[in-house]
mmCIF file of C-alpha atoms and ligand atoms in Angstrom:
data_model
loop_
_atom_site.group_PDB
_atom_site.id
_atom_site.type_symbol
_atom_site.label_atom_id
_atom_site.label_comp_id
_atom_site.label_asym_id
_atom_site.label_seq_id
_atom_site.Cartn_x
_atom_site.Cartn_y
_atom_site.Cartn_z
ATOM 1 C CA UNK D 18 13.713 -17.351 -17.728
ATOM 2 C CA UNK D 19 10.308 -15.957 -18.867
ATOM 3 C CA UNK D 20 11.162 -14.790 -22.393
ATOM 4 C CA UNK D 21 8.136 -15.238 -24.673
ATOM 5 C CA UNK D 22 5.856 -15.832 -21.731
ATOM 6 C CA UNK D 23 2.860 -13.686 -20.481
ATOM 7 C CA UNK D 24 1.362 -13.455 -17.152
ATOM 8 C CA UNK D 25 -2.010 -11.787 -15.915
ATOM 9 C CA UNK D 26 -1.754 -10.283 -12.558
ATOM 10 C CA UNK D 27 -4.882 -9.365 -10.770
ATOM 11 C CA UNK D 28 -4.279 -6.692 -8.150
ATOM 12 C CA UNK D 29 -1.242 -5.911 -10.163
ATOM 13 C CA UNK D 30 -1.045 -2.049 -9.642
ATOM 14 C CA UNK D 31 0.645 -2.100 -6.277
ATOM 15 C CA UNK D 32 2.372 -4.243 -3.619
ATOM 16 C CA UNK D 33 3.165 -7.845 -4.260
ATOM 17 C CA UNK D 34 1.298 -7.857 -7.525
ATOM 18 C CA UNK D 35 3.470 -5.027 -8.892
ATOM 19 C CA UNK D 36 6.676 -6.529 -7.510
ATOM 20 C CA UNK D 37 5.766 -9.925 -9.289
ATOM 21 C CA UNK D 38 5.376 -8.012 -12.632
ATOM 22 C CA UNK D 39 8.727 -6.239 -12.110
ATOM 23 C CA UNK D 40 10.188 -9.917 -11.534
ATOM 24 C CA UNK D 41 8.391 -11.196 -14.624
ATOM 25 C CA UNK D 42 9.301 -8.220 -16.850
ATOM 26 C CA UNK D 43 13.016 -8.210 -15.878
ATOM 27 C CA UNK D 44 13.217 -11.925 -16.603
ATOM 28 C CA UNK D 45 11.806 -11.423 -20.156
ATOM 29 C CA UNK D 46 8.218 -11.643 -20.159
ATOM 30 C CA UNK D 47 5.122 -9.586 -20.776
ATOM 31 C CA UNK D 48 2.420 -8.795 -18.348
ATOM 32 C CA UNK D 49 -1.176 -7.811 -18.206
ATOM 33 C CA UNK D 50 -1.882 -5.812 -14.815
ATOM 34 C CA UNK D 51 -5.532 -5.837 -13.582
ATOM 35 C CA UNK D 52 -6.786 -3.284 -11.003
ATOM 36 C CA UNK D 53 -9.921 -1.206 -10.211
ATOM 37 C CA UNK D 54 -8.218 2.359 -10.624
ATOM 38 C CA UNK D 55 -7.115 3.272 -14.199
ATOM 39 C CA UNK D 56 -4.797 5.958 -12.445
ATOM 40 C CA UNK D 57 -3.047 3.412 -10.236
ATOM 41 C CA UNK D 58 -2.560 1.099 -13.223
ATOM 42 C CA UNK D 59 -0.941 3.964 -15.064
ATOM 43 C CA UNK D 60 1.378 4.944 -12.234
ATOM 44 C CA UNK D 61 2.459 1.314 -11.768
ATOM 45 C CA UNK D 62 3.297 1.174 -15.527
ATOM 46 C CA UNK D 63 5.218 4.299 -15.135
ATOM 47 C CA UNK D 64 7.029 2.841 -12.177
ATOM 48 C CA UNK D 65 7.881 -0.309 -13.874
ATOM 49 C CA UNK D 66 8.951 1.312 -17.146
ATOM 50 C CA UNK D 67 11.179 3.705 -15.264
ATOM 51 C CA UNK D 68 12.978 0.985 -13.305
ATOM 52 C CA UNK D 69 13.592 -0.841 -16.519
ATOM 53 C CA UNK D 70 14.460 2.270 -18.372
ATOM 54 C CA UNK D 71 11.930 1.813 -20.900
ATOM 55 C CA UNK D 72 10.303 4.336 -23.428
ATOM 56 C CA UNK D 73 6.557 4.629 -23.413
ATOM 57 C CA UNK D 74 6.278 2.534 -26.566
ATOM 58 C CA UNK D 75 8.326 -0.166 -24.935
ATOM 59 C CA UNK D 76 6.012 -0.086 -21.857
ATOM 60 C CA UNK D 77 2.900 -0.400 -23.895
ATOM 61 C CA UNK D 78 4.385 -3.370 -25.736
ATOM 62 C CA UNK D 79 5.160 -5.242 -22.524
ATOM 63 C CA UNK D 80 2.612 -4.003 -20.172
ATOM 64 C CA UNK D 81 -1.189 -4.172 -20.936
ATOM 65 C CA UNK D 82 -3.629 -2.625 -18.342
ATOM 66 C CA UNK D 83 -6.952 -3.669 -17.494
ATOM 67 C CA UNK D 84 -9.347 -1.715 -15.288
ATOM 68 C CA UNK D 85 -11.864 -4.190 -13.848
ATOM 69 C CA UNK D 86 -13.377 -5.681 -10.715
ATOM 70 C CA UNK D 87 -12.583 -9.300 -10.194
ATOM 71 C CA UNK D 88 -16.046 -9.783 -8.601
ATOM 72 C CA UNK D 89 -17.554 -9.494 -12.339
ATOM 73 C CA UNK D 90 -17.506 -13.000 -13.900
ATOM 74 C CA UNK D 91 -18.087 -11.560 -17.419
ATOM 75 C CA UNK D 92 -15.159 -9.123 -17.235
ATOM 76 C CA UNK D 93 -13.016 -12.083 -16.259
ATOM 77 C CA UNK D 94 -13.925 -13.869 -19.591
ATOM 78 C CA UNK D 95 -13.420 -10.540 -21.685
ATOM 79 C CA UNK D 96 -10.095 -9.870 -19.960
ATOM 80 C CA UNK D 97 -8.729 -13.271 -20.529
ATOM 81 C CA UNK D 98 -9.593 -13.497 -23.980
ATOM 82 C CA UNK D 99 -8.373 -9.861 -24.760
ATOM 83 C CA UNK D 100 -5.092 -10.843 -23.214
ATOM 84 C CA UNK D 101 -4.886 -13.931 -25.316
ATOM 85 C CA UNK D 102 -5.756 -11.991 -28.502
ATOM 86 C CA UNK D 103 -3.284 -9.358 -27.800
ATOM 87 C CA UNK D 104 -0.267 -11.360 -26.613
ATOM 88 C CA UNK D 105 -1.041 -14.600 -28.778
ATOM 89 C CA UNK D 106 -1.070 -16.748 -25.564
ATOM 90 C CA UNK D 107 -1.320 -16.569 -21.885
ATOM 91 C CA UNK D 108 0.962 -18.722 -19.665
ATOM 92 C CA UNK D 109 0.393 -17.338 -15.996
ATOM 93 C CA UNK D 110 -2.461 -16.283 -13.960
ATOM 94 C CA UNK D 111 -1.628 -14.684 -10.561
ATOM 95 C CA UNK D 112 -4.732 -14.483 -8.385
ATOM 96 C CA UNK D 113 -3.544 -11.601 -5.933
ATOM 97 C CA UNK D 114 -6.368 -9.082 -5.786
ATOM 98 C CA UNK D 115 -7.666 -9.130 -2.187
ATOM 99 C CA UNK D 116 -9.920 -7.010 0.025
ATOM 100 C CA UNK D 117 -9.597 -6.943 3.900
ATOM 101 C CA UNK D 118 -10.102 -5.020 6.795
ATOM 102 C CA UNK D 119 -9.795 -5.799 10.580
ATOM 103 C CA UNK D 120 -13.098 -6.235 12.091
ATOM 104 C CA UNK D 121 -14.818 -8.356 14.846
ATOM 105 C CA UNK D 122 -17.201 -10.930 13.505
ATOM 106 C CA UNK D 123 -20.119 -9.532 15.530
ATOM 107 C CA UNK D 124 -19.346 -6.087 14.147
ATOM 108 C CA UNK D 125 -19.044 -7.193 10.459
ATOM 109 C CA UNK D 126 -21.938 -5.944 8.136
ATOM 110 C CA UNK D 127 -23.411 -8.281 5.437
ATOM 111 C CA UNK D 128 -21.928 -5.806 2.759
ATOM 112 C CA UNK D 129 -18.554 -6.003 4.492
ATOM 113 C CA UNK D 130 -18.623 -9.833 4.493
ATOM 114 C CA UNK D 131 -19.814 -10.007 0.767
ATOM 115 C CA UNK D 132 -17.328 -7.430 -0.513
ATOM 116 C CA UNK D 133 -14.363 -9.563 0.942
ATOM 117 C CA UNK D 134 -15.617 -12.840 0.193
ATOM 118 C CA UNK D 135 -16.645 -11.939 -3.393
ATOM 119 C CA UNK D 136 -13.193 -10.293 -4.169
ATOM 120 C CA UNK D 137 -10.994 -13.226 -2.627
ATOM 121 C CA UNK D 138 -13.128 -16.277 -3.259
ATOM 122 C CA UNK D 139 -15.488 -15.402 -6.326
ATOM 123 C CA UNK D 140 -12.603 -13.376 -7.996
ATOM 124 C CA UNK D 141 -10.133 -16.000 -7.717
ATOM 125 C CA UNK D 142 -12.576 -18.622 -9.352
ATOM 126 C CA UNK D 143 -13.834 -16.345 -11.966
ATOM 127 C CA UNK D 144 -10.230 -15.762 -13.314
ATOM 128 C CA UNK D 145 -9.184 -19.252 -12.746
ATOM 129 C CA UNK D 146 -12.317 -20.515 -14.753
ATOM 130 C CA UNK D 147 -11.661 -18.194 -17.608
ATOM 131 C CA UNK D 148 -8.032 -19.055 -17.686
ATOM 132 C CA UNK D 149 -8.635 -22.791 -17.540
ATOM 133 C CA UNK D 150 -11.442 -22.707 -20.117
ATOM 134 C CA UNK D 151 -9.099 -20.884 -22.646
ATOM 135 C CA UNK D 152 -6.252 -23.041 -22.051
ATOM 136 C CA UNK D 153 -8.100 -26.279 -21.949
ATOM 137 C CA UNK D 154 -9.689 -25.365 -25.371
ATOM 138 C CA UNK D 155 -6.289 -24.351 -26.851
ATOM 139 C CA UNK D 156 -4.676 -27.496 -25.347
ATOM 140 C CA UNK D 157 -1.892 -25.288 -23.920
ATOM 141 C CA UNK D 158 -0.109 -25.629 -20.540
ATOM 142 C CA UNK D 159 -0.323 -22.879 -17.911
ATOM 143 C CA UNK D 160 0.298 -22.036 -14.356
ATOM 144 C CA UNK D 161 -2.137 -20.455 -11.717
ATOM 145 C CA UNK D 162 -0.596 -18.906 -8.518
ATOM 146 C CA UNK D 163 -3.124 -17.934 -5.801
ATOM 147 C CA UNK D 164 -2.006 -15.750 -3.024
ATOM 148 C CA UNK D 165 -3.420 -16.632 0.367
ATOM 149 C CA UNK D 166 -2.535 -16.147 4.141
ATOM 150 C CA UNK D 167 -1.663 -18.783 6.768
ATOM 151 C CA UNK D 168 -4.608 -17.754 8.846
ATOM 152 C CA UNK D 169 -6.737 -19.640 6.293
ATOM 153 C CA UNK D 170 -5.867 -22.791 8.266
ATOM 154 C CA UNK D 171 -4.699 -21.407 11.697
ATOM 155 C CA UNK D 172 -7.553 -18.915 11.885
ATOM 156 C CA UNK D 173 -7.012 -15.522 13.585
ATOM 157 C CA UNK D 174 -8.925 -12.711 15.151
ATOM 158 C CA UNK D 175 -10.577 -9.841 13.292
ATOM 159 C CA UNK D 176 -10.265 -11.548 9.823
ATOM 160 C CA UNK D 177 -13.259 -13.905 9.704
ATOM 161 C CA UNK D 178 -14.122 -12.765 6.245
ATOM 162 C CA UNK D 179 -10.627 -13.034 4.713
ATOM 163 C CA UNK D 180 -9.811 -16.219 6.627
ATOM 164 C CA UNK D 181 -12.790 -17.949 5.385
ATOM 165 C CA UNK D 182 -12.428 -16.661 1.968
ATOM 166 C CA UNK D 183 -8.838 -17.517 1.727
ATOM 167 C CA UNK D 184 -9.563 -21.084 3.006
ATOM 168 C CA UNK D 185 -11.765 -21.514 0.192
ATOM 169 C CA UNK D 186 -9.171 -20.472 -2.197
ATOM 170 C CA UNK D 187 -6.824 -23.135 -0.428
ATOM 171 C CA UNK D 188 -9.350 -25.838 -1.183
ATOM 172 C CA UNK D 189 -9.764 -24.229 -4.867
ATOM 173 C CA UNK D 190 -6.023 -24.509 -5.234
ATOM 174 C CA UNK D 191 -5.971 -28.329 -4.561
ATOM 175 C CA UNK D 192 -9.165 -29.009 -6.276
ATOM 176 C CA UNK D 193 -8.192 -27.429 -9.419
ATOM 177 C CA UNK D 194 -4.666 -28.885 -9.231
ATOM 178 C CA UNK D 195 -6.217 -32.227 -9.566
ATOM 179 C CA UNK D 196 -8.942 -31.487 -12.160
ATOM 180 C CA UNK D 197 -6.538 -29.698 -14.476
ATOM 181 C CA UNK D 198 -3.290 -31.640 -14.116
ATOM 182 C CA UNK D 199 -4.223 -33.715 -17.015
ATOM 183 C CA UNK D 200 -4.282 -30.464 -19.104
ATOM 184 C CA UNK D 201 -0.784 -29.332 -17.886
ATOM 185 C CA UNK D 202 -2.186 -26.567 -15.874
ATOM 186 C CA UNK D 203 -0.391 -26.456 -12.536
ATOM 187 C CA UNK D 204 -2.189 -24.606 -9.700
ATOM 188 C CA UNK D 205 -0.330 -23.533 -6.526
ATOM 189 C CA UNK D 206 -0.558 -20.875 -3.779
ATOM 190 C CA UNK D 207 1.743 -18.725 -1.724
ATOM 191 C CA UNK D 208 1.137 -17.500 1.769
ATOM 192 C CA UNK D 209 3.154 -14.550 2.538
ATOM 193 C CA UNK D 210 3.323 -13.292 5.982
ATOM 194 C CA UNK D 211 3.469 -9.239 6.646
ATOM 195 C CA UNK D 212 5.294 -7.680 3.862
ATOM 196 C CA UNK D 213 6.947 -4.254 4.127
ATOM 197 C CA UNK D 214 5.486 -1.453 2.020
ATOM 198 C CA UNK D 215 2.168 -3.103 1.085
ATOM 199 C CA UNK D 216 -1.323 -1.873 1.536
ATOM 200 C CA UNK D 217 -1.908 -4.803 3.636
ATOM 201 C CA UNK D 218 0.521 -3.713 6.441
ATOM 202 C CA UNK D 219 -0.780 -0.213 6.492
ATOM 203 C CA UNK D 220 -4.509 -1.507 6.463
ATOM 204 C CA UNK D 221 -4.061 -4.172 9.025
ATOM 205 C CA UNK D 222 -1.397 -2.773 11.440
ATOM 206 C CA UNK D 223 -2.029 0.864 11.106
ATOM 207 C CA UNK D 224 -0.712 2.117 14.191
ATOM 208 C CA UNK D 225 2.937 2.070 15.717
ATOM 209 C CA UNK D 226 1.914 -0.129 18.485
ATOM 210 C CA UNK D 227 0.367 -2.496 16.247
ATOM 211 C CA UNK D 228 3.251 -2.541 13.856
ATOM 212 C CA UNK D 229 5.714 -3.171 16.742
ATOM 213 C CA UNK D 230 3.407 -6.069 17.852
ATOM 214 C CA UNK D 231 3.376 -7.740 14.487
ATOM 215 C CA UNK D 232 7.197 -7.183 14.265
ATOM 216 C CA UNK D 233 7.534 -9.061 17.560
ATOM 217 C CA UNK D 234 5.652 -11.819 16.191
ATOM 218 C CA UNK D 235 8.017 -12.811 13.487
ATOM 219 C CA UNK D 236 10.854 -15.209 14.490
ATOM 220 C CA UNK D 237 13.001 -13.675 11.674
ATOM 221 C CA UNK D 238 12.721 -10.419 13.396
ATOM 222 C CA UNK D 239 11.820 -8.429 10.486
ATOM 223 C CA UNK D 240 9.056 -8.085 7.922
ATOM 224 C CA UNK D 241 9.401 -9.595 4.489
ATOM 225 C CA UNK D 242 10.095 -7.755 1.208
ATOM 226 C CA UNK D 243 8.085 -7.596 -1.764
ATOM 227 C CA UNK D 244 11.124 -8.678 -3.791
ATOM 228 C CA UNK D 245 11.506 -11.929 -1.552
ATOM 229 C CA UNK D 246 7.988 -12.591 -2.290
ATOM 230 C CA UNK D 247 8.254 -11.797 -6.012
ATOM 231 C CA UNK D 248 11.308 -14.104 -6.321
ATOM 232 C CA UNK D 249 9.485 -17.167 -4.589
ATOM 233 C CA UNK D 250 6.491 -16.387 -6.837
ATOM 234 C CA UNK D 251 8.828 -16.480 -9.837
ATOM 235 C CA UNK D 252 9.990 -19.843 -8.640
ATOM 236 C CA UNK D 253 6.474 -21.261 -8.300
ATOM 237 C CA UNK D 254 5.267 -19.953 -11.676
ATOM 238 C CA UNK D 255 8.642 -20.729 -13.732
ATOM 239 C CA UNK D 256 8.373 -22.915 -16.904
ATOM 240 C CA UNK D 257 10.941 -25.227 -15.547
ATOM 241 C CA UNK D 258 8.982 -25.971 -12.317
ATOM 242 C CA UNK D 259 6.932 -28.594 -14.156
ATOM 243 C CA UNK D 260 5.881 -31.028 -11.484
ATOM 244 C CA UNK D 261 4.776 -28.950 -8.473
ATOM 245 C CA UNK D 262 1.017 -28.525 -8.284
ATOM 246 C CA UNK D 263 -1.505 -28.363 -5.440
ATOM 247 C CA UNK D 264 1.064 -26.935 -3.054
ATOM 248 C CA UNK D 265 1.123 -23.836 -0.556
ATOM 249 C CA UNK D 266 4.270 -22.224 0.016
ATOM 250 C CA UNK D 267 4.354 -20.267 3.276
ATOM 251 C CA UNK D 268 6.723 -17.445 3.170
ATOM 252 C CA UNK D 269 6.528 -15.464 6.628
ATOM 253 C CA UNK D 270 9.794 -15.669 8.387
ATOM 254 C CA UNK D 271 8.464 -18.344 10.607
ATOM 255 C CA UNK D 272 5.533 -16.366 11.919
ATOM 256 C CA UNK D 273 2.885 -18.990 11.628
ATOM 257 C CA UNK D 274 4.865 -21.736 13.227
ATOM 258 C CA UNK D 275 3.925 -22.946 16.630
ATOM 259 C CA UNK D 276 5.735 -21.232 19.375
ATOM 260 C CA UNK D 277 3.497 -22.155 22.270
ATOM 261 C CA UNK D 278 5.761 -24.436 24.317
ATOM 262 C CA UNK D 279 8.964 -22.451 24.933
ATOM 263 C CA UNK D 280 9.857 -19.123 24.154
ATOM 264 C CA UNK D 281 13.496 -18.739 22.610
ATOM 265 C CA UNK D 282 14.012 -15.390 24.510
ATOM 266 C CA UNK D 283 13.686 -17.455 27.823
ATOM 267 C CA UNK D 284 16.675 -18.797 29.354
ATOM 268 C CA UNK D 285 17.159 -22.533 28.798
ATOM 269 C CA UNK D 286 16.346 -24.806 31.907
ATOM 270 C CA UNK D 287 19.714 -26.495 33.014
ATOM 271 C CA UNK D 288 18.059 -29.877 33.302
ATOM 272 C CA UNK D 289 14.682 -31.435 33.917
ATOM 273 C CA UNK D 290 14.143 -34.404 35.815
ATOM 274 C CA UNK D 291 10.707 -35.974 35.303
HETATM 275 C C1 HXC E 268 -15.606 -2.096 8.689
HETATM 276 C C2 HXC E 268 -15.689 -1.820 6.354
HETATM 277 C C3 HXC E 268 -14.407 -1.437 6.358
HETATM 278 C C4 HXC E 268 -13.785 -1.222 7.416
HETATM 279 C C5 HXC E 268 -15.242 -1.557 4.305
HETATM 280 N N1 HXC E 268 -16.377 -1.961 5.140
HETATM 281 N N2 HXC E 268 -14.062 -1.132 4.932
HETATM 282 N N3 HXC E 268 -16.282 -2.245 7.504
HETATM 283 N N4 HXC E 268 -14.132 -1.627 8.749
HETATM 284 N N5 HXC E 268 -12.426 -0.808 7.463
HETATM 285 C C6 HXC E 268 -17.649 -2.410 4.800
HETATM 286 C C7 HXC E 268 -18.387 -1.223 4.234
HETATM 287 O O1 HXC E 268 -18.870 -0.365 5.421
HETATM 288 C C8 HXC E 268 -19.263 -1.668 3.516
HETATM 289 O O2 HXC E 268 -20.531 -2.454 4.196
HETATM 290 C C9 HXC E 268 -18.687 -3.103 2.862
HETATM 291 O O3 HXC E 268 -17.490 -3.358 3.607
HETATM 292 C C10 HXC E 268 -18.378 -2.591 1.455
HETATM 293 O O4 HXC E 268 -17.491 -1.351 1.339
HETATM 294 P P1 HXC E 268 -17.298 -0.636 0.248
HETATM 295 O O5 HXC E 268 -16.030 0.280 0.470
HETATM 296 O O6 HXC E 268 -18.591 0.043 -0.296
HETATM 297 O O7 HXC E 268 -16.953 -1.697 -0.706
HETATM 298 P P2 HXC E 268 -15.663 -1.826 -1.860
HETATM 299 O O8 HXC E 268 -15.597 -0.736 -2.641
HETATM 300 O O9 HXC E 268 -16.143 -3.152 -2.847
HETATM 301 O O10 HXC E 268 -14.329 -2.215 -1.118
HETATM 302 C C11 HXC E 268 -14.265 -2.617 0.288
HETATM 303 C C12 HXC E 268 -12.883 -3.398 0.588
HETATM 304 C C13 HXC E 268 -11.745 -2.174 0.107
HETATM 305 C C14 HXC E 268 -12.707 -4.668 -0.289
HETATM 306 C C15 HXC E 268 -12.815 -3.865 1.776
HETATM 307 O O11 HXC E 268 -11.940 -1.272 1.178
HETATM 308 C C16 HXC E 268 -10.543 -2.854 0.102
HETATM 309 O O12 HXC E 268 -10.028 -3.539 -0.863
HETATM 310 N N6 HXC E 268 -9.810 -2.459 1.204
HETATM 311 C C17 HXC E 268 -8.252 -2.755 1.311
HETATM 312 C C18 HXC E 268 -7.658 -3.712 0.437
HETATM 313 C C19 HXC E 268 -6.471 -4.453 1.061
HETATM 314 O O13 HXC E 268 -5.972 -4.073 2.054
HETATM 315 N N7 HXC E 268 -5.805 -5.490 0.366
HETATM 316 C C20 HXC E 268 -4.826 -6.180 0.728
HETATM 317 C C21 HXC E 268 -5.250 -7.287 1.488
HETATM 318 S S1 HXC E 268 -3.899 -8.354 2.145
HETATM 319 P P3 HXC E 268 -21.800 -1.544 4.737
HETATM 320 O O14 HXC E 268 -22.611 -2.468 5.408
HETATM 321 O O15 HXC E 268 -21.291 -0.187 5.383
HETATM 322 O O16 HXC E 268 -22.447 -1.097 3.374
HETATM 323 C C22 HXC E 268 -4.683 -9.523 2.662
HETATM 324 C C23 HXC E 268 -3.729 -10.551 3.200
HETATM 325 C C24 HXC E 268 -3.075 -10.206 4.542
HETATM 326 O O17 HXC E 268 -5.754 -9.675 2.624
HETATM 327 C C25 HXC E 268 -2.181 -11.263 5.273
HETATM 328 C C26 HXC E 268 -1.327 -10.684 6.205
HETATM 329 C C27 HXC E 268 -0.528 -11.666 6.808
#
C-alpha cells in the first residue's frame, strides 16, 4: 500500500507518531522520524526494526532520524530538504508533535503559553510550509495529516493553550486544503481521544482517579489503541484516498459527542405525556 512512498513524522519517536511509523513501514514505505531527543529516536528505531525483524542496515535504509525542535522554522526547511535529498521524494507529512500540560488559564505563565502554542501551531505551520514549498516547486502531489483534539472546537478546562493552538491547526488544515488543492496536496486532520499507552494519557490523567474519570467519559467503555489510530491515519494518508481534503476525522469512541439530555445508564421513561 505504501511501497515507494515516504513519510516525515514529527513527534515520531513515541506514541501515536511511532505507531503510524510502524504502520507505514509494515505497508512498504520509508519514514523520517523527527523528535527532540536523539536517544528516544534511536530507541524508537530499535523497537520498529525489532518488530519488523530488520538488521541495523535495513533499519537505516528505511528509517531516517532527525533531532530537531519543531519551533525552529529554519530547521523545518533543512529537514524537509534533507529527507527529499536522501529518499528522492517526500509524499506524506504528519504533524504530530505536541506539547501539553493541564493548567488553569489564570495560572498559566507566558512561557507556558508560548511553549505549547509555538510547538503545536507554529510547528505545524513551519513543517507544512516547508513541505508545501518543496512539493509545489517539484510539481509533485502530497498529503499532510495534522493531529488535533476535539477540544479545539468543544473547548475544555485546563487546556487553554493546547485548545487555542489546535483550533488554529484546524483552521490551518482547512485553509491549506483550499490553497493547495490545485497542487494535488491534500490536507486533513485526525482528532484522537484518549489513547492507551501514550504520553498524553500519563501527562493529562496522571492519577488513578483521573484515569477512571476519563474512562467513564468514553461511551465505548475503553481507551483507543495506538494501532487503531495508526490504521485510521494510514487510510487518511493513503495514495488511493485521492479526493478527501480539509476534513477532520474524530476517533474517540464517542467521547466528544453530546450526552447532556439523557444518560444511557438511566432507565428509560415508560411514557411521557407532554
Ligand atoms: C505548569 C508548566 C508545566 C506544567 C511546563 N510548564 N510544564 N507549567 N505545569 N506541567 C511551563 C514551564 O514552567 C515554563 O514556564 C514553560 O512551560 C516552558 O517549559 P519548559 O520545560 O522550559 O519548555 P519546553 O522544554 O519547551 O517544554 C514544555 C512542554 C513539555 C512543551 C510543555 O514539557 C512537553 O512537551 N510536555 C508534554 C508533552 C506531551 O504530553 N505531549 C503530548 C500532547 S497530547 P516558566 O514560566 O516557568 O518559564 C495532546 C493532545 C491530547 O496535546 C488530547 C487528548 C484527548
